[in-house]
Coordinates of C-alpha atoms and ligand atoms in Angstrom, one line a residue:
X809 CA 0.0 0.0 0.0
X810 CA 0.9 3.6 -0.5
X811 CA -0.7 6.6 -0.4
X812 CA -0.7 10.5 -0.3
X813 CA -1.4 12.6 3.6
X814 CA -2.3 15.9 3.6
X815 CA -5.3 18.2 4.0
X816 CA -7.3 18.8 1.9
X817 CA -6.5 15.5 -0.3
X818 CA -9.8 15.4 -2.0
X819 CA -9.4 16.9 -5.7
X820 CA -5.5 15.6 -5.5
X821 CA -4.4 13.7 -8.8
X822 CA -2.0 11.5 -7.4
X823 CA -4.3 8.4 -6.2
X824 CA -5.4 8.4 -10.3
X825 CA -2.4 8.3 -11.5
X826 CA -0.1 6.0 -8.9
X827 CA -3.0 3.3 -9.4
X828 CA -3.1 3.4 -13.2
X829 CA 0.9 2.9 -12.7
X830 CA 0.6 -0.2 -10.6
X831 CA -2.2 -1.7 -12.8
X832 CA -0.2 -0.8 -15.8
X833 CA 2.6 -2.3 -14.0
X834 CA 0.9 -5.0 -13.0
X835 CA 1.7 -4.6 -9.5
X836 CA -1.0 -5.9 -6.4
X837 CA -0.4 -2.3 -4.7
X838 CA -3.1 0.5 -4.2
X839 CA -2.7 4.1 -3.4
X840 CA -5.4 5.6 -1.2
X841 CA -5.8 9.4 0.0
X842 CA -5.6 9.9 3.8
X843 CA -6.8 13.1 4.9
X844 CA -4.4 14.7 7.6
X845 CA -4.4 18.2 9.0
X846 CA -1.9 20.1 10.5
X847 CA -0.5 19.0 13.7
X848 CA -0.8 15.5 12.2
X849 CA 2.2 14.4 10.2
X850 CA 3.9 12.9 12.7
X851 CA 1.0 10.6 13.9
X852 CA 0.7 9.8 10.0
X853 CA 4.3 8.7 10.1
X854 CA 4.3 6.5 12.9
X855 CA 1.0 4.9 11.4
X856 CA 3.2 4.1 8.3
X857 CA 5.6 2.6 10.1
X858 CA 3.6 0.3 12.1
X859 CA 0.8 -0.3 9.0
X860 CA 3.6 -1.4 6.8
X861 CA 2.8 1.3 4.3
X862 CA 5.5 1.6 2.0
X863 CA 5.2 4.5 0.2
X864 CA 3.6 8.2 1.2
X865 CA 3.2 11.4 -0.8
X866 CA 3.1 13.8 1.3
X867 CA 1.3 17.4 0.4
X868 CA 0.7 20.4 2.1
X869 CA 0.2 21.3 5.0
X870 CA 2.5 18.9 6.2
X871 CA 5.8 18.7 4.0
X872 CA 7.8 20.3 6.8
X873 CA 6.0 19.0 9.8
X874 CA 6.9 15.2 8.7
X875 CA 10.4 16.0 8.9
X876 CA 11.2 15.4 12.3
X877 CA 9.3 12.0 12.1
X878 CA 11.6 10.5 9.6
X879 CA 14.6 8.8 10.1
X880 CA 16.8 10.0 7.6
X881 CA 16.7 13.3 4.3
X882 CA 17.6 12.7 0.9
X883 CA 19.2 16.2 0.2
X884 CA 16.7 17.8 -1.9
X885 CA 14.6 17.5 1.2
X886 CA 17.2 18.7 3.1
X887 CA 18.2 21.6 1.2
X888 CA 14.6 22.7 0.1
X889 CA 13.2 21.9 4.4
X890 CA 10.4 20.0 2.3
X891 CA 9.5 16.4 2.0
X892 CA 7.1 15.7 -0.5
X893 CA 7.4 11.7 -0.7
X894 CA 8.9 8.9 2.0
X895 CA 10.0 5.6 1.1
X896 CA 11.6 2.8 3.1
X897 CA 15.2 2.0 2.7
X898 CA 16.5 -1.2 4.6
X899 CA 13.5 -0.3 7.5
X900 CA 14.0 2.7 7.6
X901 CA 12.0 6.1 6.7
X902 CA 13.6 8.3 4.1
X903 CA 12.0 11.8 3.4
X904 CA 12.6 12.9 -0.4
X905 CA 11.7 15.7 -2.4
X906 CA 10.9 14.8 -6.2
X907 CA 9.2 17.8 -7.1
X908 CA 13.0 19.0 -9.2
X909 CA 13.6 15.8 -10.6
X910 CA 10.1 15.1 -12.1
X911 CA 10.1 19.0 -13.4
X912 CA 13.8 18.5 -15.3
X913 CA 12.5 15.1 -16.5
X914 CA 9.2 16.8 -18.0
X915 CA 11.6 19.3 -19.7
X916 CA 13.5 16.6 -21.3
X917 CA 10.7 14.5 -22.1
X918 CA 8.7 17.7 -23.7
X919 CA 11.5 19.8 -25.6
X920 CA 14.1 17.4 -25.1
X921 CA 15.8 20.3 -23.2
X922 CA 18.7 20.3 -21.0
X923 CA 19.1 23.4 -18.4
X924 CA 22.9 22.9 -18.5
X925 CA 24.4 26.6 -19.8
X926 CA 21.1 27.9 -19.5
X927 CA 19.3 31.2 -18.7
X928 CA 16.9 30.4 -17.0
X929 CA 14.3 33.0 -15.2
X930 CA 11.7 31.6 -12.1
X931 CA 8.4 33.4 -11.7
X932 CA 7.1 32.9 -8.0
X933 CA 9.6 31.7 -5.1
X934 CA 7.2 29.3 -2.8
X935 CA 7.7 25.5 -2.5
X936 CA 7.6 24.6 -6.4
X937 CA 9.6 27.6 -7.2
X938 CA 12.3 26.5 -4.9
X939 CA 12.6 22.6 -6.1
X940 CA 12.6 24.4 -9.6
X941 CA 15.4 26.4 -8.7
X942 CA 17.5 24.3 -6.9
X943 CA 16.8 21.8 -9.7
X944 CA 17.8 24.0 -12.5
X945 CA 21.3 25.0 -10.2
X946 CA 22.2 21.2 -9.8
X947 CA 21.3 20.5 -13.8
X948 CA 24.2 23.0 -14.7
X949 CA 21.9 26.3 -15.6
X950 CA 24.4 29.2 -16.3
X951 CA 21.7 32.0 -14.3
X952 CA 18.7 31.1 -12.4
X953 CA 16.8 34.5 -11.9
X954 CA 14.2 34.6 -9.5
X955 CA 11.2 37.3 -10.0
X956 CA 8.2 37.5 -7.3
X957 CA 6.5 40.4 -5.3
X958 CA 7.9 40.1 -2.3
X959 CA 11.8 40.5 -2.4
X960 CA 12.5 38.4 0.8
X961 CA 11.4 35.0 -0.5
X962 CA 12.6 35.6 -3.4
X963 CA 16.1 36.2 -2.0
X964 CA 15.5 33.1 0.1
X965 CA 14.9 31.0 -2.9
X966 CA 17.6 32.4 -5.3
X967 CA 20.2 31.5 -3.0
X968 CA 19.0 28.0 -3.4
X969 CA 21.0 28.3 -6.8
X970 CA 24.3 29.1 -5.0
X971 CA 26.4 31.9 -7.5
X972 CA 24.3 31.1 -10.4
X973 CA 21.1 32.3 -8.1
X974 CA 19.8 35.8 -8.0
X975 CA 16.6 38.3 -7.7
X976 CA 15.4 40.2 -11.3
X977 CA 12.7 41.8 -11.8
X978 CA 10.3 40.7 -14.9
X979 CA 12.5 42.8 -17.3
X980 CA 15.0 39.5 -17.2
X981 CA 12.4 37.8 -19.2
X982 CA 13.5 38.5 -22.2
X983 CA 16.8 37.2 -22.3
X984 CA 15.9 33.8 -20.9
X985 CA 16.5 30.7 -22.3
X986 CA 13.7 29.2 -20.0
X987 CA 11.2 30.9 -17.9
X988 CA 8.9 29.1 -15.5
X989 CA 6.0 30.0 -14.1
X990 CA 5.7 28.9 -10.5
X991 CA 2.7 31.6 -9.3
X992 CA -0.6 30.6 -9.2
X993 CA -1.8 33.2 -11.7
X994 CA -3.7 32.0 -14.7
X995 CA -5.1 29.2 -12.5
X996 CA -8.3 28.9 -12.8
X997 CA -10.5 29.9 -9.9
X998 CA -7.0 31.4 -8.3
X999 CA -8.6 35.4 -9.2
X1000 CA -5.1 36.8 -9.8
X1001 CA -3.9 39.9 -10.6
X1002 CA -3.3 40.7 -13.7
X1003 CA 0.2 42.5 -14.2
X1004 CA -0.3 43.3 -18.0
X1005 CA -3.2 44.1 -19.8
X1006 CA -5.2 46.0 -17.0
X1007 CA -8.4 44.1 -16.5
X1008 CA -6.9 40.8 -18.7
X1009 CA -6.3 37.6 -17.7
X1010 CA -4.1 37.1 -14.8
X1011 CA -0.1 36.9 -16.2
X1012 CA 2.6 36.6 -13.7
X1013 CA 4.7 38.4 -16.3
X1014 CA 4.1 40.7 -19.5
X1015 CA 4.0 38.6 -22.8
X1016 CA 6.0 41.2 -24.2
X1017 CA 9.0 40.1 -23.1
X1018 CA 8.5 36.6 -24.6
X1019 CA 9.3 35.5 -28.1
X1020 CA 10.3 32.7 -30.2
X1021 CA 13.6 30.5 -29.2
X1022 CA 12.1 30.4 -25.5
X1023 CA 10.7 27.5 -23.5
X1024 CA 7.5 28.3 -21.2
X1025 CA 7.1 26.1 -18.8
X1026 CA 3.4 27.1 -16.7
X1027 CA 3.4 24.6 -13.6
X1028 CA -0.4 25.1 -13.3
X1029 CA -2.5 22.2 -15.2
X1030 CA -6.1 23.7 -14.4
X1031 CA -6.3 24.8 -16.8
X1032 CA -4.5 22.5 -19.2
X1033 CA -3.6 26.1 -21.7
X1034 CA -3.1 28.8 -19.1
X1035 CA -3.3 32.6 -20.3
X1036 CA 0.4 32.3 -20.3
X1037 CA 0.8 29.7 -22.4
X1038 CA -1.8 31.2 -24.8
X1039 CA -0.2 34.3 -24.7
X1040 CA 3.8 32.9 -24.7
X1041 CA 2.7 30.6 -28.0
X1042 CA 1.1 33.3 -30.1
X1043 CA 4.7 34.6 -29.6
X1044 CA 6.2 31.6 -31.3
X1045 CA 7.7 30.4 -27.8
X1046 CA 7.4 26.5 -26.6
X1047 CA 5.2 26.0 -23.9
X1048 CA 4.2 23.4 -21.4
X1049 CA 1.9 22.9 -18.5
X1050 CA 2.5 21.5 -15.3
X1051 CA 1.0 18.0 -16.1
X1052 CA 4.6 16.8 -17.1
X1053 CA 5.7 17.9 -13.6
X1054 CA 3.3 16.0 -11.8
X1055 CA 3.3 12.8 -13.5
X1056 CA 7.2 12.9 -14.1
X1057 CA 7.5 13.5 -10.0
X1058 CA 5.1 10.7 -9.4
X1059 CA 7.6 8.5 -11.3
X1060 CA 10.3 9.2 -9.5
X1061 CA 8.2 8.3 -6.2
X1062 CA 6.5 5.1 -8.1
X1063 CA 10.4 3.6 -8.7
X1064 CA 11.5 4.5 -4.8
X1065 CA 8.5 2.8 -3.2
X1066 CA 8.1 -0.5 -5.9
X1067 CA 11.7 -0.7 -7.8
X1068 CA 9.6 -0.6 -10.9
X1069 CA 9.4 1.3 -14.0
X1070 CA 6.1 2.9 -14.1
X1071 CA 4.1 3.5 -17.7
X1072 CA 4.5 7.2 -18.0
X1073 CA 1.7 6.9 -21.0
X1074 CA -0.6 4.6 -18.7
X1075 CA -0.5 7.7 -16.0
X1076 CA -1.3 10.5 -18.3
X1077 CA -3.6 9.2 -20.2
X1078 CA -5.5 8.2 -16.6
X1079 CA -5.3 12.2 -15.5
X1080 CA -6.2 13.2 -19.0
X1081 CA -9.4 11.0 -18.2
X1082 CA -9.6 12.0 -14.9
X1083 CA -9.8 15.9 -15.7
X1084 CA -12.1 15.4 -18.9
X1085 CA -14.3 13.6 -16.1
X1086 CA -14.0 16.8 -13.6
X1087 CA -14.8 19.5 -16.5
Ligands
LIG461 P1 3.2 28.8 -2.8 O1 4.2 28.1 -2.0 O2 2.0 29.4 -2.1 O3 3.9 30.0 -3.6 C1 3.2 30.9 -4.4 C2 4.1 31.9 -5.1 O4 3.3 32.6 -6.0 C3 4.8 32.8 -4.1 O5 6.0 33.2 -4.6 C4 3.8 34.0 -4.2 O6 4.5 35.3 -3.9 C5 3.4 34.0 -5.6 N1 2.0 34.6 -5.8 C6 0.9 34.1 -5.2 N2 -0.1 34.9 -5.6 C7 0.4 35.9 -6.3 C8 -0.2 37.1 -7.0 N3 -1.5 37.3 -6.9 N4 0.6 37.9 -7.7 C9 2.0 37.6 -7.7 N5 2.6 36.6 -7.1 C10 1.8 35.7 -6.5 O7 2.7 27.8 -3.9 P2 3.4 26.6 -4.6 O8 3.1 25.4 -3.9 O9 4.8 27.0 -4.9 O10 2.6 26.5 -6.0 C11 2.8 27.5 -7.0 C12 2.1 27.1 -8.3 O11 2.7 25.9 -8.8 C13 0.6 26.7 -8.2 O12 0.0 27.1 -9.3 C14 0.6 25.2 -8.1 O13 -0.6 24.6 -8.6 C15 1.8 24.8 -9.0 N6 2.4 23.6 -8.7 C16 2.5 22.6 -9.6 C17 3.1 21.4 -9.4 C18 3.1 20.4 -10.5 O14 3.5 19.3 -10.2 N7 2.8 20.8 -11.7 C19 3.6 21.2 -8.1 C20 3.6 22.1 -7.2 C21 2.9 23.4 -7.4 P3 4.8 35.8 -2.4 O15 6.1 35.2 -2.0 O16 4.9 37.3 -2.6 O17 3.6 35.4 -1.6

C-alpha cells in the first residue's frame, strides 16, 4: 500500500495516477488518500511505520511537519526543508523531495531540453519555485533569476542556486533561455492579478518580453492552456503545462517505493481521463 497525507486531499491527482501505474505495471499495490491536517504528520508517520505502508506522498500542509518524524533526508529534502514523498530503505523512513527531478524530467521529455548553460528565469519563489530552482542550479543552468512580489522570498529561494542564483525583476524575461512559471496566476478559480493588460487575464509576467527560441514552462495544469501559455505561444515560444511535472515527479516516487518502471503513457492518459471527467 501507499498513499498520499495531507489536508485537503480530496481533488489531489495522485491516487489516479499512482494506481493506473501499478495496474499498468501490473503490480497488487493501491494508493489511497488519507486526509491529515496540520498538527498531524507525525501521527501519520508513525501509522506508516507500524501499517507497513511503504510509500507516502506527502502534500501540504505537512511537507515540513513530517520531517522530524523521519529517520533519515535525501538532500533535496534537506536543502529545500520539504518532504514531498517517503520511502523505506532497509526499514528505515527516508524523506525525499521529487518535485526538481520530475520538473527536469518533464523538460527533457517535452522539448528534449537540458538546463545545463542555460538562462533560466523563475516566476514565484514558494515551494515549487524553490525545487525548480534548486533543480535548474544542480542540472548545470548558467543564471537562475528569480522574479516574485515580495523581495524576501525571493532572496531566500535564489540562493538556493548558490552563485548562479539571483533576484530580477520581470525585465529579465526577455533574455531567458527558459522561464517558469511557479505563481498561481492564470489558475483557474485562483482570481489573480493581472500584471499586463489592466483588466486581462491574470499573467505573472508581460508577454511582451516573450518570443520565439524560448521554453515556457506554466506549472499550473487547471487549466490545461493557461493565459500564459496562450499568450507565450502566439509569440512563437514552446510551452508546457504543469501535467509533465506532476506525473514525471510521481515517477520518481513510483520507482522508490516498488523498484519498478512505471508507464508514464498509462498515468497520463488516466489524469487526462480523470480531468475530462471533472470538466
Ligand atoms: P506557494 O508556496 O503558495 O507560492 C506561491 C508563489 O506565488 C509565491 O512566490 C507568491 O508570492 C506568488 N504569488 C501568489 N499569488 C500571487 C499574486 N497574486 N501575484 C503575484 N505573485 C503571487 O505555492 P506553490 O506550492 O509553490 O505553487 C505555485 C504554483 O505551482 C501553483 O499554481 C501550483 O498549482 C503549482 N504547482 C504545480 C506542481 C506540479 O506538479 N505541476 C507542483 C507544485 C505546485 P509571495 O512570495 O509574494 O507570496
Amino acid at each position: 500500500m501507499a498513499g498520499v497525507i495531507g489536508d485537503p486531499i480530496g481533488h489531489s491527482l495522485s491516487p489516479v495516477i499512482h494506481n493506473a501505474g501499478f495496474l499498468a505495471a501490473g503490480l497488487d499495490w493501491i494508493y489511497v488518500g488519507f486526509g491529515v491536517p496540520s498538527g498531524g504528520g507525525a501521527g501519520a508517520i508513525a501509522g506508516m511505520r507500524s501499517l507497513g505502508i511503504e510509500g507516502l506522498s506527502v502534500t501540504m500542509p505537512l511537507k515540513a511537519e513530517v520531517i522530524p518524524a523521519l529517520d533519515e533526508l535525501e538532500p533535496d529534502a534537506e536543502a529545500l526543508g520539504a518532504v514531498n514523498c517517503v520511502h523505506r530503505r532497509d526499514g528505515r523512513l527516508v524523506g525525499a523531495n521529487t518535485d526538481g527531478a520530475g520538473f527536469l524530467a518533464g523538460l527533457s521529455a517535452d522539448f528534449d531540453f537540458d538546463p545545463s548553460g542555460a538562462r533560466c528565469v523563475v516566476l514565484g519563489a514558494g515551494g515549487a519555485a524553490r525545487a525548480v530552482v534548486l533543480a535548474l542550479a544542480r542540472a548545470g543552468a548558467r543564471s537562475v533569476q528569480v522574479v516574485n512580489r515580495t523581495r524576501s522570498t525571493a532572496e531566500a529561494a535564489a540562493s538556493l542556486a548558490g552563485a548562479v542564483g539571483s533576484v530580477a525583476d520581470a525585465d529579465s524575461v526577455t533574455d531567458a533561455d527558459l522561464v517558469v512559471n511557479a505563481t498561481p496566476l492564470g489558475m483557474h478559480g485562483a482570481g489573480g492579478v493581472a500584471t499586463a493588460g489592466g483588466d486581462g487575464p491574470a499573467l505573472p509576467c508581460e508577454p511582451q518580453r516573450i518570443g520565439s527560441g524560448q521554453i515556457v514552462a506554466d506549472l499550473i495544469y487547471h487549466p490545461l492552456r493557461t493565459p500564459l501559455m496562450e499568450a507565450a505561444a502566439a509569440r512563437g515560444a514552446r510551452t508546457s503545462n504543469g501535467l509533465s511535472m506532476l506525473v514525471h515527479q510521481a515517477a520518481v516516487a513510483f520507482r522508490s517505493w516498488t523498484g519498478a518502471d512505471p508507464d508514464l503513457e498509462a498515468m497520463v492518459a488516466a489524469v487526462d481521463a480523470e480531468l475530462g471527467h471533472r470538466a
